[in-house]
Short mmCIF file of C-alpha atoms (C1' of nucleotides) in Angstrom, two decimals:
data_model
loop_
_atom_site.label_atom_id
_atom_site.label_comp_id
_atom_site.label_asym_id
_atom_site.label_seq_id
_atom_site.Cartn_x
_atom_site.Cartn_y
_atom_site.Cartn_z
CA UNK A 1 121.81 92.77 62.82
CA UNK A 2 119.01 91.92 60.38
CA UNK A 3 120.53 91.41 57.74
CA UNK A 4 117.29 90.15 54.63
CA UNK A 5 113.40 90.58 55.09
CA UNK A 6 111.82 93.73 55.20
CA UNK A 7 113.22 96.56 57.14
CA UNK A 8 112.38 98.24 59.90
CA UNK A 9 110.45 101.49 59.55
CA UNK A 10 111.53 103.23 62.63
CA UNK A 11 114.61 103.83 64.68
CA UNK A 12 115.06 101.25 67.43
CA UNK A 13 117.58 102.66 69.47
CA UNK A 14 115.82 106.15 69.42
CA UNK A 15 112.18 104.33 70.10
CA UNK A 16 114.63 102.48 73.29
CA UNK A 17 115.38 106.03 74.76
CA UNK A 18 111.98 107.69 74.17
CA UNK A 19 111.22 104.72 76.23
CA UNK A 20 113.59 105.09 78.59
CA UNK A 21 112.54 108.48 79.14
CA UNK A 22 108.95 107.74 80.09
CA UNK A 23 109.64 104.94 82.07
CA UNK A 24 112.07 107.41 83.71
CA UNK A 25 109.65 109.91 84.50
CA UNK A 26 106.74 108.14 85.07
CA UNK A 27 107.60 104.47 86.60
CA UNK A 28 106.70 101.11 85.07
CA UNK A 29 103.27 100.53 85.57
CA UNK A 30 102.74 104.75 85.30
CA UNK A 31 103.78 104.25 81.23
CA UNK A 32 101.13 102.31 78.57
CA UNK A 33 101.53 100.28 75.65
CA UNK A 34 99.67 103.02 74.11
CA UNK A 35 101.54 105.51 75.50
CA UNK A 36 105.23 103.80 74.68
CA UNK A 37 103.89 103.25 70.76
CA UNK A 38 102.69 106.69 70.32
CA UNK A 39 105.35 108.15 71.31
CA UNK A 40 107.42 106.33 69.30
CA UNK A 41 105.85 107.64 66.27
CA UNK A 42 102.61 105.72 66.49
CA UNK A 43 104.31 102.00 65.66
CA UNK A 44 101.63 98.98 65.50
CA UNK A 45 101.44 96.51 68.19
CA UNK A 46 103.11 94.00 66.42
CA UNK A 47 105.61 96.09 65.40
CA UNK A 48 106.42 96.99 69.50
CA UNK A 49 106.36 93.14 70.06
CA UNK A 50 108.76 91.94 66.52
CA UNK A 51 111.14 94.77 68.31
CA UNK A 52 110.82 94.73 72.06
CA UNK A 53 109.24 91.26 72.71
CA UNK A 54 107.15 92.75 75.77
CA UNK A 55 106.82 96.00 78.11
CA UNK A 56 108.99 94.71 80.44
CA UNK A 57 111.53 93.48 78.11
CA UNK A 58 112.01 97.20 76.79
CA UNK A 59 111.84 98.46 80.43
CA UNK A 60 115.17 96.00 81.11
CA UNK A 61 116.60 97.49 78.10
CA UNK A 62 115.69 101.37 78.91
CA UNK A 63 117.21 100.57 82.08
CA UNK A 64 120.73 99.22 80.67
CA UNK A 65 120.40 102.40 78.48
CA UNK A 66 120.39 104.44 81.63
CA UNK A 67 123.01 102.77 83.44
CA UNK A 68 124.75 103.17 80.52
CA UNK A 69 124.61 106.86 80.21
CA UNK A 70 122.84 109.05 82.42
CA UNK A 71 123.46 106.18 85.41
CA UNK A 72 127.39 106.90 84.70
CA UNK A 73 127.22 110.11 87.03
CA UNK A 74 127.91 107.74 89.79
CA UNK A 75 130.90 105.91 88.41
CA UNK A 76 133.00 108.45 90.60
CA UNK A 77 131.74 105.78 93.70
CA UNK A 78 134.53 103.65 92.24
CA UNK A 79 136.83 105.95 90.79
CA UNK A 80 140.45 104.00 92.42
CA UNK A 81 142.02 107.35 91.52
CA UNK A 82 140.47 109.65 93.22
CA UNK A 83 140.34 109.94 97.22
CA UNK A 84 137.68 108.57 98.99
CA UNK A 85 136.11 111.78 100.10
CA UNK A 86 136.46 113.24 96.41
CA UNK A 87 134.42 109.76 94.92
CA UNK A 88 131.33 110.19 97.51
CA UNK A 89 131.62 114.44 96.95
CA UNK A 90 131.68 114.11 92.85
CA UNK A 91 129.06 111.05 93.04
CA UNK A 92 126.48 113.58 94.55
CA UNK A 93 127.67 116.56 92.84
CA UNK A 94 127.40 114.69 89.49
CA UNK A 95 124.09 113.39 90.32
CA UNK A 96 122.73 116.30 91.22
CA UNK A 97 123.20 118.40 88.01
CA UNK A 98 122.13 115.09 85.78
CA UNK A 99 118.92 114.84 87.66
CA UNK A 100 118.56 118.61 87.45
CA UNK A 101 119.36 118.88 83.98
CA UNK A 102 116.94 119.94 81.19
CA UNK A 103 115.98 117.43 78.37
CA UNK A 104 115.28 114.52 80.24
CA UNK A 105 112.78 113.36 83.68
CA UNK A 106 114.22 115.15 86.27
CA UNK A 107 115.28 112.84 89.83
CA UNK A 108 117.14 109.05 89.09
CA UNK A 109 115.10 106.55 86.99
CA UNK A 110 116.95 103.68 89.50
CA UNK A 111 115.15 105.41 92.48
CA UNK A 112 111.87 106.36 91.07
CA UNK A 113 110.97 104.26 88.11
CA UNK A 114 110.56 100.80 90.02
CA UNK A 115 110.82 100.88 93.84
CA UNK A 116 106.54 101.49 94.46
CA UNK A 117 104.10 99.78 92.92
CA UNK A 118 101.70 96.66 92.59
CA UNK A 119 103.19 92.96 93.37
CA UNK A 120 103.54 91.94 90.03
CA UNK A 121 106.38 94.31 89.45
CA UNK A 122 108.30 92.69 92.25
CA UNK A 123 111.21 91.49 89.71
CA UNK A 124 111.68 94.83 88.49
CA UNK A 125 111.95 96.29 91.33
CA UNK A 126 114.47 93.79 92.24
CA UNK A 127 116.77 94.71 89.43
CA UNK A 128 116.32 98.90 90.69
CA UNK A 129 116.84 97.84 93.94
CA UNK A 130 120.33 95.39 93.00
CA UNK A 131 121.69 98.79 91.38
CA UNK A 132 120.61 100.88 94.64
CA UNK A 133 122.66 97.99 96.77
CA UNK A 134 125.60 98.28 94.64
CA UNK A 135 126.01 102.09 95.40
CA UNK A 136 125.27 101.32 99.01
CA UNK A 137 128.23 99.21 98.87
CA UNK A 138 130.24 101.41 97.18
CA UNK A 139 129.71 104.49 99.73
CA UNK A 140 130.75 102.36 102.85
CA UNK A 141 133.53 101.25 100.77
CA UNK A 142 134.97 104.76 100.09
CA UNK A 143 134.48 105.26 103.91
CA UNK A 144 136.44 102.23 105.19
CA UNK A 145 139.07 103.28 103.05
CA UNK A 146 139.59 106.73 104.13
CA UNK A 147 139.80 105.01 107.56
CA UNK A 148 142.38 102.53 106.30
CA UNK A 149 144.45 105.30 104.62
CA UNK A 150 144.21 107.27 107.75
CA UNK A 151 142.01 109.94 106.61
CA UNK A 152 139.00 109.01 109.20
CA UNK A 153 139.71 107.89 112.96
CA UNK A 154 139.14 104.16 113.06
CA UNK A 155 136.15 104.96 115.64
CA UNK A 156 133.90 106.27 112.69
CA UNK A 157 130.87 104.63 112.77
CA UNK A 158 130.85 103.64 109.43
CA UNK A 159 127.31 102.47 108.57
CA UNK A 160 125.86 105.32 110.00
CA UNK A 161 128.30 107.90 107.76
CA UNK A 162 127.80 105.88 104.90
CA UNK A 163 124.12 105.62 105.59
CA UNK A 164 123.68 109.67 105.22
CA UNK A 165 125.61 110.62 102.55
CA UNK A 166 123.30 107.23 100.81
CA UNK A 167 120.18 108.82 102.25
CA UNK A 168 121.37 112.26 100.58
CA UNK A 169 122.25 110.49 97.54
CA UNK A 170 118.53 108.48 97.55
CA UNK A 171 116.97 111.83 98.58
CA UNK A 172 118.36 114.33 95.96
CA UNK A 173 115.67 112.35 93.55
CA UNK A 174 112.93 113.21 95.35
CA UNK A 175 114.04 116.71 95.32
CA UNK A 176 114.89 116.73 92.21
CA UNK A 177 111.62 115.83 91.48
CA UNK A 178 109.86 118.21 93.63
CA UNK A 179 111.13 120.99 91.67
CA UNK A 180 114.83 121.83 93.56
CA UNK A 181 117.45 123.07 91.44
CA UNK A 182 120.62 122.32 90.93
CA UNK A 183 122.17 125.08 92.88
CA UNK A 184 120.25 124.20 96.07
CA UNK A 185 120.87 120.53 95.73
CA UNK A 186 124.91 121.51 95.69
CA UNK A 187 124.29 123.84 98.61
CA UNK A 188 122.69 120.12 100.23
CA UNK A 189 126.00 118.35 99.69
CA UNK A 190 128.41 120.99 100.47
CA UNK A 191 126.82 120.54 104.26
CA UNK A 192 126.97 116.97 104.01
CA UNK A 193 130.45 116.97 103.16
CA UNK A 194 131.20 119.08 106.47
CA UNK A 195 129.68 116.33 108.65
CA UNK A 196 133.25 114.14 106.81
CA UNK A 197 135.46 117.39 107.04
CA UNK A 198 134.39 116.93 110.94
CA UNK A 199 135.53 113.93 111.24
CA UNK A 200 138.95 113.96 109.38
CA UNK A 201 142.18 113.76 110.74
CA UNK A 202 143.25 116.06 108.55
CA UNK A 203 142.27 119.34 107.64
CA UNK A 204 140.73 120.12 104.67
CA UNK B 1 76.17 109.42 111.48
CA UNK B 2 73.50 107.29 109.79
CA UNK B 3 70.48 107.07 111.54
CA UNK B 4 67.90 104.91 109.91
CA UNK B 5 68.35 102.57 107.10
CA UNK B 6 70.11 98.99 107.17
CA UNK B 7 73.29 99.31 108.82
CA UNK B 8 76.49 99.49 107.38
CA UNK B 9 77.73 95.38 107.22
CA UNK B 10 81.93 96.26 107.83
CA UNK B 11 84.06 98.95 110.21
CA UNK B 12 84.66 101.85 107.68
CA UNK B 13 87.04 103.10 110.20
CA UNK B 14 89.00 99.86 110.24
CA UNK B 15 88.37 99.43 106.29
CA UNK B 16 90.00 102.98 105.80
CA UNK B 17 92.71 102.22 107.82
CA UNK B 18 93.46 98.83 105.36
CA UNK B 19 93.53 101.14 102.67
CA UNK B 20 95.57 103.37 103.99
CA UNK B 21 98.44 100.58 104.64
CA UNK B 22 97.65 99.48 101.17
CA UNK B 23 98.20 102.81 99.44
CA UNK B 24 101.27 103.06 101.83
CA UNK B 25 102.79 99.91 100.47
CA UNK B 26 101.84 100.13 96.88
CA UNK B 27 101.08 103.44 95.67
CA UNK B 28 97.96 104.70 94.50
CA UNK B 29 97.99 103.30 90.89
CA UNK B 30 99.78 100.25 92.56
CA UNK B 31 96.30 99.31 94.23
CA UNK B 32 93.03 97.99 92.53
CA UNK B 33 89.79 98.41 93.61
CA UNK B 34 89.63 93.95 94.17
CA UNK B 35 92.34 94.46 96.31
CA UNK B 36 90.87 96.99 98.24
CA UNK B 37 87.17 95.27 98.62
CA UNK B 38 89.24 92.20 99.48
CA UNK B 39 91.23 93.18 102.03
CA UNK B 40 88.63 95.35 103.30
CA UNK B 41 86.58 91.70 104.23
CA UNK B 42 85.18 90.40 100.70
CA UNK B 43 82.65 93.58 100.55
CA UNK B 44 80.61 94.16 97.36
CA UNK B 45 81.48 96.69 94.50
CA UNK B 46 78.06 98.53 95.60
CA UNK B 47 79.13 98.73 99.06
CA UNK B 48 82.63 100.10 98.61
CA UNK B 49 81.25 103.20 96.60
CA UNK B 50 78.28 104.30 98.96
CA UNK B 51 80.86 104.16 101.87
CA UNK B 52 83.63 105.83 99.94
CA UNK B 53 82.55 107.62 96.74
CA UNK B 54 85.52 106.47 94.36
CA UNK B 55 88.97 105.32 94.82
CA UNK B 56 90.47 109.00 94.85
CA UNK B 57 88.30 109.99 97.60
CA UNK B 58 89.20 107.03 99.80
CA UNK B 59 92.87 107.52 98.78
CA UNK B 60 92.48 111.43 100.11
CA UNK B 61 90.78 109.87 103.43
CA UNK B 62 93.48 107.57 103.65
CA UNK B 63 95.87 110.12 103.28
CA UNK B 64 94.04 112.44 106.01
CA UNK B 65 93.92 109.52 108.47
CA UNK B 66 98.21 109.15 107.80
CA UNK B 67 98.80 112.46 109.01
CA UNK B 68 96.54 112.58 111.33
CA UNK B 69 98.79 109.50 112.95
CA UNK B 70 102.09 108.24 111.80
CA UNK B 71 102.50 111.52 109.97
CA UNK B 72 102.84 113.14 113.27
CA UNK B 73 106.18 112.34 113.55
CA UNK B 74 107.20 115.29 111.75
CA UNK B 75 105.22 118.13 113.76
CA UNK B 76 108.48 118.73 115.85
CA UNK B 77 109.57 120.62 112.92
CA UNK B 78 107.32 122.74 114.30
CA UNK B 79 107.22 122.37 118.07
CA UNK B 80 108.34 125.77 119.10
CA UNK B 81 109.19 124.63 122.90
CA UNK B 82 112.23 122.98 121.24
CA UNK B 83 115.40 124.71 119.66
CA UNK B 84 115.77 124.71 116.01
CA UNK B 85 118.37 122.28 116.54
CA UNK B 86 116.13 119.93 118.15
CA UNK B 87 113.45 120.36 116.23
CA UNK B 88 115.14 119.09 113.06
CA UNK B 89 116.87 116.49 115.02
CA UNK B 90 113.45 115.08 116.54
CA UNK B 91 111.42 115.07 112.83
CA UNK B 92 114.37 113.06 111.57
CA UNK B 93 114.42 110.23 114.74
CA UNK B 94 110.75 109.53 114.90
CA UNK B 95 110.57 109.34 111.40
CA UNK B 96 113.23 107.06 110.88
CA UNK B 97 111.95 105.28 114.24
CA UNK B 98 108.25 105.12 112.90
CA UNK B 99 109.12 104.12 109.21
CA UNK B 100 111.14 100.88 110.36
CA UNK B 101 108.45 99.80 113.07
CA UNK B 102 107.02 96.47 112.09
CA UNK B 103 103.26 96.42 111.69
CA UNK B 104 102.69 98.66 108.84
CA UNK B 105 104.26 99.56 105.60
CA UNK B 106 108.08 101.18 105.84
CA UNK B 107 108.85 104.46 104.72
CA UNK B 108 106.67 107.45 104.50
CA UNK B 109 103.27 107.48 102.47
CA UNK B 110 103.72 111.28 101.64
CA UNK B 111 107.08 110.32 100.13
CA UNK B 112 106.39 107.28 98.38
CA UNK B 113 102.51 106.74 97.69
CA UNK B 114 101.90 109.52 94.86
CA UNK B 115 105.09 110.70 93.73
CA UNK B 116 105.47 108.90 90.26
CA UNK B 117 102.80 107.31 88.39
CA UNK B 118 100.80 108.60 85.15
CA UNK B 119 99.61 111.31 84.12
CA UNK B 120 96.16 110.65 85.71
CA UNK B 121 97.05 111.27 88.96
CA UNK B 122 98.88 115.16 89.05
CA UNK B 123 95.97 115.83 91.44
CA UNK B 124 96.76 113.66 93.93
CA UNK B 125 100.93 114.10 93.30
CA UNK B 126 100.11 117.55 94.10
CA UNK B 127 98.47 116.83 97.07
CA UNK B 128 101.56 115.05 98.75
CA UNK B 129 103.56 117.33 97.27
CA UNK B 130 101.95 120.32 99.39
CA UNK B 131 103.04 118.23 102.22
CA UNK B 132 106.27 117.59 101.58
CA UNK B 133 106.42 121.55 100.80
CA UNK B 134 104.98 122.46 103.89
CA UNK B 135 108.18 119.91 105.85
CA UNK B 136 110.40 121.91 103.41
CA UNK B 137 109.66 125.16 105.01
CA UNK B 138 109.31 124.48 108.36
CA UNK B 139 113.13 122.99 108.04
CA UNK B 140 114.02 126.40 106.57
CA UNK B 141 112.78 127.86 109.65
CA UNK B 142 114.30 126.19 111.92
CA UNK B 143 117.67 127.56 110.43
CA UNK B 144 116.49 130.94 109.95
CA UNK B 145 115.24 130.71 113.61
CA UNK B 146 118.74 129.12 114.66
CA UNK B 147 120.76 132.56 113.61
CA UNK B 148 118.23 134.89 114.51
CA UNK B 149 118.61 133.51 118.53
CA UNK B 150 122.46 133.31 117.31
CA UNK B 151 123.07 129.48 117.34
CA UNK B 152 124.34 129.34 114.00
CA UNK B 153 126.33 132.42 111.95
CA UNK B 154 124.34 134.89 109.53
CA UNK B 155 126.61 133.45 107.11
CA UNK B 156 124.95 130.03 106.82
CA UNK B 157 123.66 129.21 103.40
CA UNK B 158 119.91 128.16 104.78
CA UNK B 159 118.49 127.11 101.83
CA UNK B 160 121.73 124.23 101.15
CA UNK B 161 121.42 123.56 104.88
CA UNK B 162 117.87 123.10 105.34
CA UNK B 163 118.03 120.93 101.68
CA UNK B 164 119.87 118.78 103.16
CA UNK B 165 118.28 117.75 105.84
CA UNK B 166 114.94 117.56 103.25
CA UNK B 167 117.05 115.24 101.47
CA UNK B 168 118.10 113.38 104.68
CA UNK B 169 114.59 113.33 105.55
CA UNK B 170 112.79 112.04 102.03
CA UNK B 171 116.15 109.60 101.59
CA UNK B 172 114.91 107.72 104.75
CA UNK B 173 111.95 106.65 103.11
CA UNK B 174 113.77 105.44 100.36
CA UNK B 175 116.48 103.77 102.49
CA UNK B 176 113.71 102.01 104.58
CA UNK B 177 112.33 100.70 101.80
CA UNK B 178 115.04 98.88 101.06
CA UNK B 179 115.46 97.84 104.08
CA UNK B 180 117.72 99.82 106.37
CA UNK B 181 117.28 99.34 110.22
CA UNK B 182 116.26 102.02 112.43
CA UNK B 183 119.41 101.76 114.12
CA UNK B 184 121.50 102.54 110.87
CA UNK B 185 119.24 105.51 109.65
CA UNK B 186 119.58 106.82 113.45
CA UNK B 187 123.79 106.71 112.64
CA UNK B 188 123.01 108.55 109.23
CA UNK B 189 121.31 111.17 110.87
CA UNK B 190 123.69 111.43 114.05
CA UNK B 191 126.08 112.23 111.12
CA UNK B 192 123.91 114.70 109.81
CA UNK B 193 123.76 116.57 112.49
CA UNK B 194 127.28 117.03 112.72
CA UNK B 195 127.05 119.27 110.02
CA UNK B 196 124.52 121.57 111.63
CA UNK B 197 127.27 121.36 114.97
CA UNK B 198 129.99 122.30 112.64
CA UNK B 199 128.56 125.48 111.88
CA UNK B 200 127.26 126.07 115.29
CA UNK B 201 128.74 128.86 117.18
CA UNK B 202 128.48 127.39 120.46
CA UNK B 203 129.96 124.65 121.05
CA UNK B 204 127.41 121.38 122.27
"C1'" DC C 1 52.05 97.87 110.87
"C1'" DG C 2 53.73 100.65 107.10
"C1'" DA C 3 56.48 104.42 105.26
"C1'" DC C 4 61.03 105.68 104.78
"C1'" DT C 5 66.03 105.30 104.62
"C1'" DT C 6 70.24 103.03 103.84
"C1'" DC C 7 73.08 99.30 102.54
"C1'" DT C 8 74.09 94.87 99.93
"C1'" DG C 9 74.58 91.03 96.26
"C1'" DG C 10 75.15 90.40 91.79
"C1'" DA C 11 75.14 91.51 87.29
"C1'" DT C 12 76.93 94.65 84.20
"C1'" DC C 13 79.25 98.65 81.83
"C1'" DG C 14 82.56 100.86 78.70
"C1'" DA C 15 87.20 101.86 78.61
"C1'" DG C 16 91.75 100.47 78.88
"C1'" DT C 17 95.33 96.74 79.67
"C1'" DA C 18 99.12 93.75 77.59
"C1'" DG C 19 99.56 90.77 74.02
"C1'" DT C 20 98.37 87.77 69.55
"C1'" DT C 21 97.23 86.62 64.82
"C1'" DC C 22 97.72 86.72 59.94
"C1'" DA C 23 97.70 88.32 55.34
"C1'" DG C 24 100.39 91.10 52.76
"C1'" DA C 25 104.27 94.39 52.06
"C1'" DT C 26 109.24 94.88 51.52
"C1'" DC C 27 113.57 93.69 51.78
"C1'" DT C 28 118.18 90.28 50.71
"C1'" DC C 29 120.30 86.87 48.37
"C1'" DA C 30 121.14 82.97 45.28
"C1'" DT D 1 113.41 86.06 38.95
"C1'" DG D 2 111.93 83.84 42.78
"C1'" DA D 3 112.68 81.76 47.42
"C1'" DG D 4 113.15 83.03 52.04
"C1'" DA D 5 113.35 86.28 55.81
"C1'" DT D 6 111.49 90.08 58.35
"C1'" DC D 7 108.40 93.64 59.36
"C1'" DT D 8 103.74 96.08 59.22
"C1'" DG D 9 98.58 97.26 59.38
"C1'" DA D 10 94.54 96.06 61.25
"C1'" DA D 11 91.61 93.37 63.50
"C1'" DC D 12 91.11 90.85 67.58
"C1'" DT D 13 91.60 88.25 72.22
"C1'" DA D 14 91.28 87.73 77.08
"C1'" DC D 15 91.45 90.21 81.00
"C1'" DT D 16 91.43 93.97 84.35
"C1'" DC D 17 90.22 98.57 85.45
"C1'" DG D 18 87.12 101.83 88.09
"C1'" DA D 19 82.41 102.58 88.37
"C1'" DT D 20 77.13 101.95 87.96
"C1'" DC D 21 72.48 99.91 88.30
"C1'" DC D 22 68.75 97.72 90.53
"C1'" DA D 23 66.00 94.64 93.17
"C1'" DG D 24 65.68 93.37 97.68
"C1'" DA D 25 67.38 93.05 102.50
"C1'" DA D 26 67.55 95.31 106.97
"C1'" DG D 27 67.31 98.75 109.74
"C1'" DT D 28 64.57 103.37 112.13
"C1'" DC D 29 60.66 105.98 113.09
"C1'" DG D 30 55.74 107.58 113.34
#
DNA sequence: CGACTTCTGGATCGAGTAGTTCAGATCTCA
DNA sequence: TGAGATCTGAACTACTCGATCCAGAAGTCG
């Protein structure tokens, strides 16, 4: 992109995911300017600002990164060609060994990093929260489907299905974070997907 | 408590409960000591620390007073007039029930208050995390508890089963938070349940 | 009353916060 | 080579943070 002037002196995208990854694991308003620059290999302050134009400018960035890459393990929500019960079962399965995986915060950085905190971070959490909504959407969709292609009685009480395999979804972060591992987090959605295989027409 | 000497000019009761609905809402970090002293009537910097000590000591009273009242929706998890079953079933309805009640914060302050944040606060993370630990086992129990009296199989996996009603359970913070009514987390755990009845050897 | 105890108003502290400024270094390009 | 663009090091700003200090106010008790 810059093209003459002096050059940079330290890997932007890298600096973007070391930020992304303390954001992650420590929330907004839990990460410093001090912190952010050290970590990126001790950068000056106007360095941080000629790159990033502001701490919450990066943390809009780190988040795209996420979405972009660890944030994927949800895709399966929207996955046209796979059946609905399959999108909701691989969503949680997926997210549950990325949030459990070494290398990286454990738990979702859309669910932790920006849903508590002071008022002035209400815009952030805003844009967590749009992302959270979006799933939400996405599970009642996969529900209403299986009870358009016959799969689920029409009877289902579809907010409240939708709702717990959500709460599970919201849930496996805080888990996550507390330490559970991947194995018992599957164990977790292998019941949950009983309380669907209950339900169904047809048996699984 | 105080016998001589000018009396205290505010309700330190009343003041701790502010605090505690303002650590509920924002977090630990996500408070600051102007806030507090505000909300708490306009006292003095003085006053606030001969009536509390420091900010993490009024956070830890605030925190005592929580489970000592809306916390309490959880001790059926350990009500041992009630079936396993119902014991599970109960923690999850008041809680859902008590986090969406208008009048204080939604969610659950063991969930939400000191969960992330810097690295300045592991003390206090750990001390909602020995909360959320002590939930954790007492769910376990109640499945353990459920096949030794022969309500569900010895073949149950208790640790997935109990996770995910953990998860159910910490997901309703989250999902109140953004807003869910009681009346759709009550569906979501109706649901839940159904996995628990699935496994059941007698019928209900 | 006077000694004693406790709390308050107000100023203040040092550390940490995000962000700015500018001279000079380092590059591209004509 | 030299003009123009961009980035950096270092000092610095304005503000907020949690916490402290002290003189004096306001109470109890002998």
């Amino acid at each position: 992109m810059a093209r003459t002037g002096r050059p940079r002196s330290f890997d932007r995208d890298a600096a973007v995911t070391i930020a992304t990854h303390l954001f992650w694991q420590h929330g907004y308003e839990g990460v410093s300017l001090d912190q952010l620059r050290t970590a990126m290999g001790g950068i000056s302050s106007a360095s941080f600002y000629a790159a990033f134009g502001s701490k919450e400018a990066l943390y809009r960035e780190a988040l795209s990164v996420y979405l972009a890459t660890y944030g994927r393990v949800t895709d399966a929500l929207r996955d046209q060609t796979l059946p609905p019960r399959e999108r909701i079962e691989h969503a949680l399965r997926r997210s549950a060994m990325m949030q459990t995986t070494p290398g990286h915060p454990t738990g979702c950085m859309v669910t932790l990093s920006a849903t508590i905190g002071s008022d002035q971070t209400t815009a952030l959490k805003g844009l967590t929260a749009t992302e959270r909504q979006a799933n939400r959407q996405a599970i009642v969709l996969c529900v209403t489907s299986a009870i358009e292609n016959g799969t689920l009685p029409a009877e289902v009480d579809t907010v409240g299905l939708a709702a717990m395999f959500d709460g599970l979804l919201l849930g496996i972060s805080l888990l996550a974070r507390d330490g559970m591992t991947g194995d018992v987090l599957n164990g977790a959605i292998s019941n949950a997907m009983r309380a669907w295989d209950m339900l169904a027409i047809a048996p699984r």
